[in-house]
mmCIF file of C-alpha atoms and ligand atoms in Angstrom:
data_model
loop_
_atom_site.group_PDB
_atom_site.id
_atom_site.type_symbol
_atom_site.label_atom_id
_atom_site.label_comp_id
_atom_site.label_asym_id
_atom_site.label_seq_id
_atom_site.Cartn_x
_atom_site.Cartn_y
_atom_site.Cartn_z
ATOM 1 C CA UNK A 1 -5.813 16.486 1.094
ATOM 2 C CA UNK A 2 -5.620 14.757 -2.472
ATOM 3 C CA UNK A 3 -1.647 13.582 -2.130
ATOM 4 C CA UNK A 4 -0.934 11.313 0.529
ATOM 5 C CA UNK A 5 2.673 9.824 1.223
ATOM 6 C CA UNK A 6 2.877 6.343 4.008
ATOM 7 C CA UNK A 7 6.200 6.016 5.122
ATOM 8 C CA UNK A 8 6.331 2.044 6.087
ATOM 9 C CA UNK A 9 9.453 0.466 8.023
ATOM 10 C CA UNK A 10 10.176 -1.587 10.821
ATOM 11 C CA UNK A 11 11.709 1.677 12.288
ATOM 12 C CA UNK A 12 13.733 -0.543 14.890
ATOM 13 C CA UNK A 13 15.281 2.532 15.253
ATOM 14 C CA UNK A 14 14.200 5.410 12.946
ATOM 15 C CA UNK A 15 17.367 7.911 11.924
ATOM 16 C CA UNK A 16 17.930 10.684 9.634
ATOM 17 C CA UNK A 17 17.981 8.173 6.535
ATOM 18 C CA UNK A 18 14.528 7.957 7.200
ATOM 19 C CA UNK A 19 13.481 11.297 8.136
ATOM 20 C CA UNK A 20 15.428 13.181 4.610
ATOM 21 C CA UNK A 21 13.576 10.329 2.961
ATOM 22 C CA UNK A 22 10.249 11.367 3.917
ATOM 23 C CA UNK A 23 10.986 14.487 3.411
ATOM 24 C CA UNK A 24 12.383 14.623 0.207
ATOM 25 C CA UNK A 25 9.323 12.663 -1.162
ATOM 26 C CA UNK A 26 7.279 15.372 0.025
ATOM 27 C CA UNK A 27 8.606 17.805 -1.848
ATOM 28 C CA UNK A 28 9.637 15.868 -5.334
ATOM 29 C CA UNK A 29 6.017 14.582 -5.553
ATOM 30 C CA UNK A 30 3.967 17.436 -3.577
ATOM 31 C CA UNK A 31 3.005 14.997 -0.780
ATOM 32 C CA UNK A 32 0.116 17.327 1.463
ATOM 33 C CA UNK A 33 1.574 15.010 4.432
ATOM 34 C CA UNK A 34 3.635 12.324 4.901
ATOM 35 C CA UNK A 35 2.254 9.758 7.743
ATOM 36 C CA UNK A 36 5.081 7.193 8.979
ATOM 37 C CA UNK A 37 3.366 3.616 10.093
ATOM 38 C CA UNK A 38 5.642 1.910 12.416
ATOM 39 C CA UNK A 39 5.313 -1.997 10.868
ATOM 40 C CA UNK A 40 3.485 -3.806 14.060
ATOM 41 C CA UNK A 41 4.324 -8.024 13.247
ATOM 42 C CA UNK A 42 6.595 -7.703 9.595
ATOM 43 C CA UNK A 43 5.013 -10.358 7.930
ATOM 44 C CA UNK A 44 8.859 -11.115 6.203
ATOM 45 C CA UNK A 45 10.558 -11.175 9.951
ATOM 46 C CA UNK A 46 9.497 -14.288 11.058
ATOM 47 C CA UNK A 47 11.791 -16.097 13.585
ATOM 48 C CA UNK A 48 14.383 -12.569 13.742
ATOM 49 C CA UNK A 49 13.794 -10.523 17.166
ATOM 50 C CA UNK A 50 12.349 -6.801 16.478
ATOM 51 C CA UNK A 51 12.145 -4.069 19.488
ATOM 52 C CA UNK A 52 8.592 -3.781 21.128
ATOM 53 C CA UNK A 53 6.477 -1.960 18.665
ATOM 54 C CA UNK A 54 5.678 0.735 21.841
ATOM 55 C CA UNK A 55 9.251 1.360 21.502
ATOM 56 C CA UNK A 56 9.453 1.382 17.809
ATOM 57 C CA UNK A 57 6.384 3.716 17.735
ATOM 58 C CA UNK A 58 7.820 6.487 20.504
ATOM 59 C CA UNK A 59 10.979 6.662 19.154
ATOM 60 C CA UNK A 60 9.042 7.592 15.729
ATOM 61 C CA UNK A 61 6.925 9.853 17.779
ATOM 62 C CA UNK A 62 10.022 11.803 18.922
ATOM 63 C CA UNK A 63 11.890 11.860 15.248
ATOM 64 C CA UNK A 64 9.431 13.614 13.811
ATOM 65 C CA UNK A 65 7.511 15.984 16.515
ATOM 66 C CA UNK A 66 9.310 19.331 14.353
ATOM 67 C CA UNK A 67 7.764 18.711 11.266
ATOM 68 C CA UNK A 68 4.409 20.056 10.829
ATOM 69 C CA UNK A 69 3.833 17.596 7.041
ATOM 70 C CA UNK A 70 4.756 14.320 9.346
ATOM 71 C CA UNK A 71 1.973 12.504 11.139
ATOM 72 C CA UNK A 72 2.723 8.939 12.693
ATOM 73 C CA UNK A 73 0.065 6.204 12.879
ATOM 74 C CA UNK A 74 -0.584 3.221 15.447
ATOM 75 C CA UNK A 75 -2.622 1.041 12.935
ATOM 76 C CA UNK A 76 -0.276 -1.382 11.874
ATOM 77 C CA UNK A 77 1.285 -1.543 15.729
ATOM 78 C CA UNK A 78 -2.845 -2.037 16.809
ATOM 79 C CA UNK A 79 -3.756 -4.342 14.165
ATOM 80 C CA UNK A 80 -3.950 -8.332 15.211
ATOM 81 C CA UNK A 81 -1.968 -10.793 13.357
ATOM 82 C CA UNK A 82 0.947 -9.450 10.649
ATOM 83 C CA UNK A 83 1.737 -6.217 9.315
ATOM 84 C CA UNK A 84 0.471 -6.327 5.144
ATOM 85 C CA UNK A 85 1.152 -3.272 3.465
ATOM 86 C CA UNK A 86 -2.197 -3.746 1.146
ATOM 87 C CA UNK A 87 -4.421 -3.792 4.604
ATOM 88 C CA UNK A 88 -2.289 -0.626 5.785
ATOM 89 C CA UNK A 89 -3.022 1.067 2.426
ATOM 90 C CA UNK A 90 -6.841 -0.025 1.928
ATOM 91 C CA UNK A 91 -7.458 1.778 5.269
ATOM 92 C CA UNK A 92 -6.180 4.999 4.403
ATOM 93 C CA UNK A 93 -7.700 5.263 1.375
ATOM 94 C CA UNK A 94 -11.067 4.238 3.043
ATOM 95 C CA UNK A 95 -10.350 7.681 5.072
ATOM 96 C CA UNK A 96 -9.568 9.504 2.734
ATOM 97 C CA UNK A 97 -11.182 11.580 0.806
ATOM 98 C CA UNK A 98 -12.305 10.070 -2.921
ATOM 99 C CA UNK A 99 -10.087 11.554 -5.101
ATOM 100 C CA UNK A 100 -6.782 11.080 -2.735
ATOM 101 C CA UNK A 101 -3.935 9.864 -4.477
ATOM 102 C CA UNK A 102 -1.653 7.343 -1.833
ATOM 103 C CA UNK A 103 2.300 7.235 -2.735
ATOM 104 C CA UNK A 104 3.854 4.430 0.130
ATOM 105 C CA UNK A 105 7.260 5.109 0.846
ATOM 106 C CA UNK A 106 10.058 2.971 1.877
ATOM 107 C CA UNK A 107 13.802 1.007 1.112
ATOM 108 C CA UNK A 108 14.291 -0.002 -2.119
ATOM 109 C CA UNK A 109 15.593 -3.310 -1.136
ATOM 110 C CA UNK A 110 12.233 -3.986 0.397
ATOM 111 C CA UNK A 111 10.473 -2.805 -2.474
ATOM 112 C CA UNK A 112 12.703 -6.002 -4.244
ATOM 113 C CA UNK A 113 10.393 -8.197 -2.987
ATOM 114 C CA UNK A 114 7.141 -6.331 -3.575
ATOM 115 C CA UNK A 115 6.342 -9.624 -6.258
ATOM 116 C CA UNK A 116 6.003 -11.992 -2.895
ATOM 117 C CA UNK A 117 4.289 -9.294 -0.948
ATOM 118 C CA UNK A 118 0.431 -10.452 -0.449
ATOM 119 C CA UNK A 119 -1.909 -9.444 -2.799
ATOM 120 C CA UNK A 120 0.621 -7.595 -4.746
ATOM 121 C CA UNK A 121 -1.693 -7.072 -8.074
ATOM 122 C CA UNK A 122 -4.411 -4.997 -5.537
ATOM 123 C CA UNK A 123 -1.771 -3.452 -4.319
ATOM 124 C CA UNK A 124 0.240 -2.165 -7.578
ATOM 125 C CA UNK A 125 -3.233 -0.840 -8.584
ATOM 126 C CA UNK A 126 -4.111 1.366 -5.960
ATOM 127 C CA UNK A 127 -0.864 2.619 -4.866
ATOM 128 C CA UNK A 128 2.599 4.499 -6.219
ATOM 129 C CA UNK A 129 6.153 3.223 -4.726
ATOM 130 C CA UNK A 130 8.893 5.535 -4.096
ATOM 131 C CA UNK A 131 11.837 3.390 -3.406
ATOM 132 C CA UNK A 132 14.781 4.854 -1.604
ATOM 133 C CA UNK A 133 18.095 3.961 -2.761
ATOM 134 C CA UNK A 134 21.459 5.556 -2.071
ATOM 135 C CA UNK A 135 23.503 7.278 -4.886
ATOM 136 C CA UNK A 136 25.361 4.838 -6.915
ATOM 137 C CA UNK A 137 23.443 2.162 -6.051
ATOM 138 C CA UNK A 138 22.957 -0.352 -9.359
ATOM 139 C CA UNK A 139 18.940 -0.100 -9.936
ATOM 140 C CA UNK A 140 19.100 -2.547 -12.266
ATOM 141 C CA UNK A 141 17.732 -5.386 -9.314
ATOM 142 C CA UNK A 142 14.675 -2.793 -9.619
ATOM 143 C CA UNK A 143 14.611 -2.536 -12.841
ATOM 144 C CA UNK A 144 14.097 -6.215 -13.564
ATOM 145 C CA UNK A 145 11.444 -6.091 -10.658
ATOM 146 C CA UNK A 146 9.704 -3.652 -12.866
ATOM 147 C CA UNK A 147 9.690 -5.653 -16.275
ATOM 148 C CA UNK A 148 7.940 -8.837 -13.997
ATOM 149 C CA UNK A 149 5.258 -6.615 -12.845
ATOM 150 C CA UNK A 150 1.776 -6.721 -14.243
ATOM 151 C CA UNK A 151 1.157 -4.245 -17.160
ATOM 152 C CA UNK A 152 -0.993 -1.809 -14.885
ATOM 153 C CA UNK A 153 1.999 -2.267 -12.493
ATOM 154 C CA UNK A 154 4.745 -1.236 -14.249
ATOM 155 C CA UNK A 155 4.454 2.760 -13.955
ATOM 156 C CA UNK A 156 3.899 2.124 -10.011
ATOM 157 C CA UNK A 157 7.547 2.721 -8.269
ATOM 158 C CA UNK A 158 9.404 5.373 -8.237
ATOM 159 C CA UNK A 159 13.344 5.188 -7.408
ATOM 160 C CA UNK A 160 14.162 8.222 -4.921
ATOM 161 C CA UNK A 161 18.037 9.011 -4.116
ATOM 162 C CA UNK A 162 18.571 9.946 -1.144
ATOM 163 C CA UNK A 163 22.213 10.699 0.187
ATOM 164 C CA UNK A 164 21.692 10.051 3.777
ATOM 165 C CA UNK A 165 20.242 6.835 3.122
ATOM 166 C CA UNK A 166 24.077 5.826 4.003
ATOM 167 C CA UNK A 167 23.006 5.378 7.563
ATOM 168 C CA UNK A 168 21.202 2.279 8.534
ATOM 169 C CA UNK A 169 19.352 1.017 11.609
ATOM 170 C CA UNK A 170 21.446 -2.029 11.330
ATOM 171 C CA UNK A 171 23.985 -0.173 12.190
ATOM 172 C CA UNK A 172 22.628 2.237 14.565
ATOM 173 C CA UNK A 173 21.545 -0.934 16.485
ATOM 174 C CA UNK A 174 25.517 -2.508 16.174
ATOM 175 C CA UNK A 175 27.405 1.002 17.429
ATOM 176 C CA UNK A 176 24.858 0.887 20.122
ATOM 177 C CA UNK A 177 25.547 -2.727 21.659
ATOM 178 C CA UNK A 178 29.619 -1.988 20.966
ATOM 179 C CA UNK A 179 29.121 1.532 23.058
ATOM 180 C CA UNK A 180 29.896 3.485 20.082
ATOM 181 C CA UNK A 181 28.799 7.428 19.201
ATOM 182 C CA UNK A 182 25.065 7.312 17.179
ATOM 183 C CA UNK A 183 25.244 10.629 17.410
ATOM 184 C CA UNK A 184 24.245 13.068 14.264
ATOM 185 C CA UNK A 185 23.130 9.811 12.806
ATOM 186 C CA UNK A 186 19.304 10.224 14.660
ATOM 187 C CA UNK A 187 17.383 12.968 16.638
ATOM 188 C CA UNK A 188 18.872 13.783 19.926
ATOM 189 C CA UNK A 189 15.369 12.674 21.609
ATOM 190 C CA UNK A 190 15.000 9.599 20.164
ATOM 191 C CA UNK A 191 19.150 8.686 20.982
ATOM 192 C CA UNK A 192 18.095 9.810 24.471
ATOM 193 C CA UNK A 193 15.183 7.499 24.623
ATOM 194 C CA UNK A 194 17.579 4.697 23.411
ATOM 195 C CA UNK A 195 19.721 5.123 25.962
ATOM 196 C CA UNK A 196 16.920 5.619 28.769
ATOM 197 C CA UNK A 197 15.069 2.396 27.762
ATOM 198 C CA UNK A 198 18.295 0.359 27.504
ATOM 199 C CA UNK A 199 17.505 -0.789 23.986
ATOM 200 C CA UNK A 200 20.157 -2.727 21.569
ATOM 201 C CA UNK A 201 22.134 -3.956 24.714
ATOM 202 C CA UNK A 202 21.317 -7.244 25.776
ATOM 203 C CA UNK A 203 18.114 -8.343 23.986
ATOM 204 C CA UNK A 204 19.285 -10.232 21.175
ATOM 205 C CA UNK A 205 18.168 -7.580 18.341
ATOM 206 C CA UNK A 206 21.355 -7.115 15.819
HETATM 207 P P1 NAP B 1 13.600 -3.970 5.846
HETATM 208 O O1 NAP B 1 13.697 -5.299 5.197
HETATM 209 O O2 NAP B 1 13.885 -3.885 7.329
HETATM 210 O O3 NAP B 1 14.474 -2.886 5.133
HETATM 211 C C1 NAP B 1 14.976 -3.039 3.826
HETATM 212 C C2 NAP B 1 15.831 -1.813 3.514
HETATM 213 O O4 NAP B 1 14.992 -0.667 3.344
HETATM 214 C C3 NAP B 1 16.822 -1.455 4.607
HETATM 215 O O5 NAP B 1 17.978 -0.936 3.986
HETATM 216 C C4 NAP B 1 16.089 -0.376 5.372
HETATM 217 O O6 NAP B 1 16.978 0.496 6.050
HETATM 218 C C5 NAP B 1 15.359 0.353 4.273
HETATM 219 N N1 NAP B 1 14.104 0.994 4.724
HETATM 220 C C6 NAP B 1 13.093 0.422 5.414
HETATM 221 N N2 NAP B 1 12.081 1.299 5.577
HETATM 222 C C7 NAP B 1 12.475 2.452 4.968
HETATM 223 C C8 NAP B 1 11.875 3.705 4.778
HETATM 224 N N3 NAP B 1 10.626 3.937 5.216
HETATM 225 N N4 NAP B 1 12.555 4.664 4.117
HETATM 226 C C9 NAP B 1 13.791 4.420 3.636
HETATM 227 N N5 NAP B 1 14.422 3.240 3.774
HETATM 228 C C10 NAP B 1 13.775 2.269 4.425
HETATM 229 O O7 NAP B 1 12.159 -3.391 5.537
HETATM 230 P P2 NAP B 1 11.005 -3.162 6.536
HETATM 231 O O8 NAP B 1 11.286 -1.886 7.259
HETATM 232 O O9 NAP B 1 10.773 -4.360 7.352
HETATM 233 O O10 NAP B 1 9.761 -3.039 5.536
HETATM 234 C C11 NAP B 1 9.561 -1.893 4.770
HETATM 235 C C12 NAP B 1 8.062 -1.716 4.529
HETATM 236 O O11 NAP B 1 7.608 -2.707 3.594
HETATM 237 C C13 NAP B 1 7.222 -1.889 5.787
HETATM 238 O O12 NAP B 1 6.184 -0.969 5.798
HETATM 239 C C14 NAP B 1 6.678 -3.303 5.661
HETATM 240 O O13 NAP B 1 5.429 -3.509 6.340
HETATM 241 C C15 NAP B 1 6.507 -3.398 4.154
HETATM 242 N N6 NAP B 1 6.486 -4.800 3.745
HETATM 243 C C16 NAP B 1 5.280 -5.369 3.475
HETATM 244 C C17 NAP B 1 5.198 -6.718 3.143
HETATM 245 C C18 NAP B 1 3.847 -7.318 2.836
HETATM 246 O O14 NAP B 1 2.865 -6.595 2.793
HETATM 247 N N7 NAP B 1 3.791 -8.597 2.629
HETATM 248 C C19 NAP B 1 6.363 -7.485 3.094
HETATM 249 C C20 NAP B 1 7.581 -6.879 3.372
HETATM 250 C C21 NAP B 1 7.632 -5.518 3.708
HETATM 251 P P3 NAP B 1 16.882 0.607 7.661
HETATM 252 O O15 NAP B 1 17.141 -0.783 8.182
HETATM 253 O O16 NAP B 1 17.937 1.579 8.005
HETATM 254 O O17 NAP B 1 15.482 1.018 7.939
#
């Protein structure tokens, strides 16, 4: 395997934004697999409620148990003490094999506050960003992200537009606690396992 994609989110819960994400970065940069890491304590959550990360984590395991490129991981969910992306990445490339190239995946509004993210300079020389926007969405926030990075930084992220990056877990999470349809917005097993577990009802998670 030389091309390696990480697909990092909270994933609180994962929908078809994500999943055409993944896979569209798979194809447009010749990923060999794409391995989603369900984010165990987000470092940049502190003091808002997020589901259990066993939830988070089996509703991942459900989205993407048809696709033979996606893999999910338990590292971040395992780890003690917060989720940071540059920990997440050194371990893959540990291993990996030498010459493996590692693209992490995720929102472009989280990839707006890479510059605050810890040990970002490590980081933006390792790694490659592909940053999913919507269509017609103004990159010019990213842009100016892009002119503050270091020099050996600057080449690092990648905008990726992805139509159904319309839906949102935000949302999924709202329709959910008003009784609203989520259907077609998710896979029908991990819907199934929202409504089994009770999740987005009562617990204080908007
Ligand atoms: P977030 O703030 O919850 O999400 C920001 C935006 O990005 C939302 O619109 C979100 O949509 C979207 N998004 C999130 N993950 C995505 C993905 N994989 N593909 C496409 N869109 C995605 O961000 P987050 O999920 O907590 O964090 C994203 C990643 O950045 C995680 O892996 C996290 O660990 C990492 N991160 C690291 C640090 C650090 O190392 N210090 C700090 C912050 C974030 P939905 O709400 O619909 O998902």
């Amino acid at each position: 395997m030389k091309r390696l994609g990480i697909m990092g989110g909270t994933f609180d819960p994962i929908h078809y934004g994500h999943l055409v994400t993944a896979e569209e970065a798979r194809g447009r940069f010749e990923l060999d697999k794409v391995v989603f890491v369900p984010s165990g304590k987000p470092p940049h959550k502190k003091g808002y409620p997020v589901t259990q990360a066993r939830h988070r984590y089996l509703m991942t395991i459900l989205a993407v148990a048809t696709n033979p490129y996606f893999e999910v991981s338990r590292l971040e969910i395992e780890r003690k003490g917060y989720s940071y992306t540059v920990d997440t990445v050194s371990h893959f490339y540990e291993t990996s094999p030498k010459d493996c190239e590692i693209f992490f995946i995720t929102g472009a509004d989280a990839i707006l506050e890479i510059l605050t993210w810890k040990n970002v300079e490590a980081l933006l020389g390792e790694t490659k960003f592909i940053a999913a926007t919507r269509p017609g969405i103004d990159l010019k926030h990213l842009d100016a992200v892009v002119a503050q990075l270091p020099a050996h930084g600057s080449n690092a992220i990648y905008p990726l537009e992805v139509p159904a990056m319309a839906i949102s877990s935000t949302d999924i999470r709202k329709r959910v606690k008003e009784d609203r349809s989520i259907k077609y917005l998710l896979p029908e097993a991990t819907e199934q396992y929202i409504y089994k577990n009770r999740l987005y009802l009562e617990n204080g998670i908007s």
